[in-house]
Amino acid sequence: MAIKSEISWRRTDEAGNRLEIYARRFGGHWLFHQRARRHDVWQELPNPPLEDWLSLLDSLDRRMHRRLNTPDEVERVRRAIRERHPEAKIP
């Protein structure tokens, strides 16, 4: 069973390769990991791109409406995005 604070999705990188990404809340911070294929080893993503932060925000927002996350957590992620990417237009 997955950890409640673990969210995953797929995206395509700049070179056109498919990546699996997951984010896990640990110690009040979100840690991002990626891998290219199912049996590859997960590698930590120290500076995730804005696209990953926005995917996490979207997932948390949808989970909030199902009462799986709190509105406070969604707001914390919005603040983290504003700090790391001040030019971003956050919904």
C-alpha positions as a Python dict, from the first residue, in 0.01 Angstrom:
ca = {
    (1, 'M'): (0, 0, 0),
    (2, 'A'): (130, 346, -87),
    (3, 'I'): (205, 608, 172),
    (4, 'K'): (-73, 867, 201),
    (5, 'S'): (160, 1153, 133),
    (6, 'E'): (309, 994, -180),
    (7, 'I'): (184, 1110, -519),
    (8, 'S'): (308, 992, -858),
    (9, 'W'): (259, 1085, -1224),
    (10, 'R'): (428, 1056, -1562),
    (11, 'R'): (577, 1325, -1784),
    (12, 'T'): (804, 1364, -2084),
    (13, 'D'): (1144, 1532, -2049),
    (14, 'E'): (1309, 1773, -2295),
    (15, 'A'): (1463, 1487, -2495),
    (16, 'G'): (1124, 1317, -2540),
    (17, 'N'): (1184, 1037, -2287),
    (18, 'R'): (902, 927, -2061),
    (19, 'L'): (970, 962, -1689),
    (20, 'E'): (788, 842, -1383),
    (21, 'I'): (794, 1099, -1104),
    (22, 'Y'): (682, 1069, -747),
    (23, 'A'): (678, 1315, -464),
    (24, 'R'): (672, 1219, -97),
    (25, 'R'): (616, 1446, 199),
    (26, 'F'): (885, 1378, 455),
    (27, 'G'): (960, 1597, 755),
    (28, 'G'): (740, 1879, 628),
    (29, 'H'): (919, 1894, 290),
    (30, 'W'): (836, 1739, -45),
    (31, 'L'): (1104, 1511, -191),
    (32, 'F'): (1087, 1431, -563),
    (33, 'H'): (1219, 1115, -730),
    (34, 'Q'): (1228, 999, -1091),
    (35, 'R'): (1298, 691, -1301),
    (36, 'A'): (1284, 615, -1671),
    (37, 'R'): (1154, 258, -1664),
    (38, 'R'): (961, 40, -1426),
    (39, 'H'): (1257, -162, -1299),
    (40, 'D'): (1505, 124, -1284),
    (41, 'V'): (1622, 261, -951),
    (42, 'W'): (1447, 574, -824),
    (43, 'Q'): (1681, 874, -830),
    (44, 'E'): (1629, 1181, -618),
    (45, 'L'): (1544, 1497, -809),
    (46, 'P'): (1703, 1777, -601),
    (47, 'N'): (1568, 2072, -805),
    (48, 'P'): (1242, 1964, -966),
    (49, 'P'): (1120, 2178, -1257),
    (50, 'L'): (812, 2398, -1231),
    (51, 'E'): (613, 2141, -1429),
    (52, 'D'): (658, 1885, -1148),
    (53, 'W'): (560, 2134, -878),
    (54, 'L'): (244, 2224, -1070),
    (55, 'S'): (157, 1855, -1114),
    (56, 'L'): (197, 1806, -740),
    (57, 'L'): (-20, 2110, -668),
    (58, 'D'): (-291, 1985, -905),
    (59, 'S'): (-288, 1639, -743),
    (60, 'L'): (-305, 1782, -392),
    (61, 'D'): (-590, 2012, -491),
    (62, 'R'): (-792, 1722, -632),
    (63, 'R'): (-718, 1509, -325),
    (64, 'M'): (-823, 1795, -95),
    (65, 'H'): (-1176, 1783, -235),
    (66, 'R'): (-1192, 1413, -148),
    (67, 'R'): (-1065, 1496, 204),
    (68, 'L'): (-735, 1313, 152),
    (69, 'N'): (-529, 1630, 206),
    (70, 'T'): (-581, 1946, 403),
    (71, 'P'): (-614, 2296, 254),
    (72, 'D'): (-307, 2391, 461),
    (73, 'E'): (-90, 2145, 265),
    (74, 'V'): (-211, 2288, -67),
    (75, 'E'): (-122, 2638, 54),
    (76, 'R'): (224, 2522, 170),
    (77, 'V'): (297, 2384, -177),
    (78, 'R'): (178, 2711, -336),
    (79, 'R'): (420, 2903, -112),
    (80, 'A'): (703, 2664, -202),
    (81, 'I'): (634, 2720, -572),
    (82, 'R'): (633, 3098, -525),
    (83, 'E'): (968, 3081, -343),
    (84, 'R'): (1137, 2859, -602),
    (85, 'H'): (970, 2998, -916),
    (86, 'P'): (857, 3359, -856),
    (87, 'E'): (776, 3408, -1226),
    (88, 'A'): (516, 3126, -1225),
    (89, 'K'): (145, 3196, -1258),
    (90, 'I'): (-6, 2978, -987),
    (91, 'P'): (-378, 2894, -1004),
}
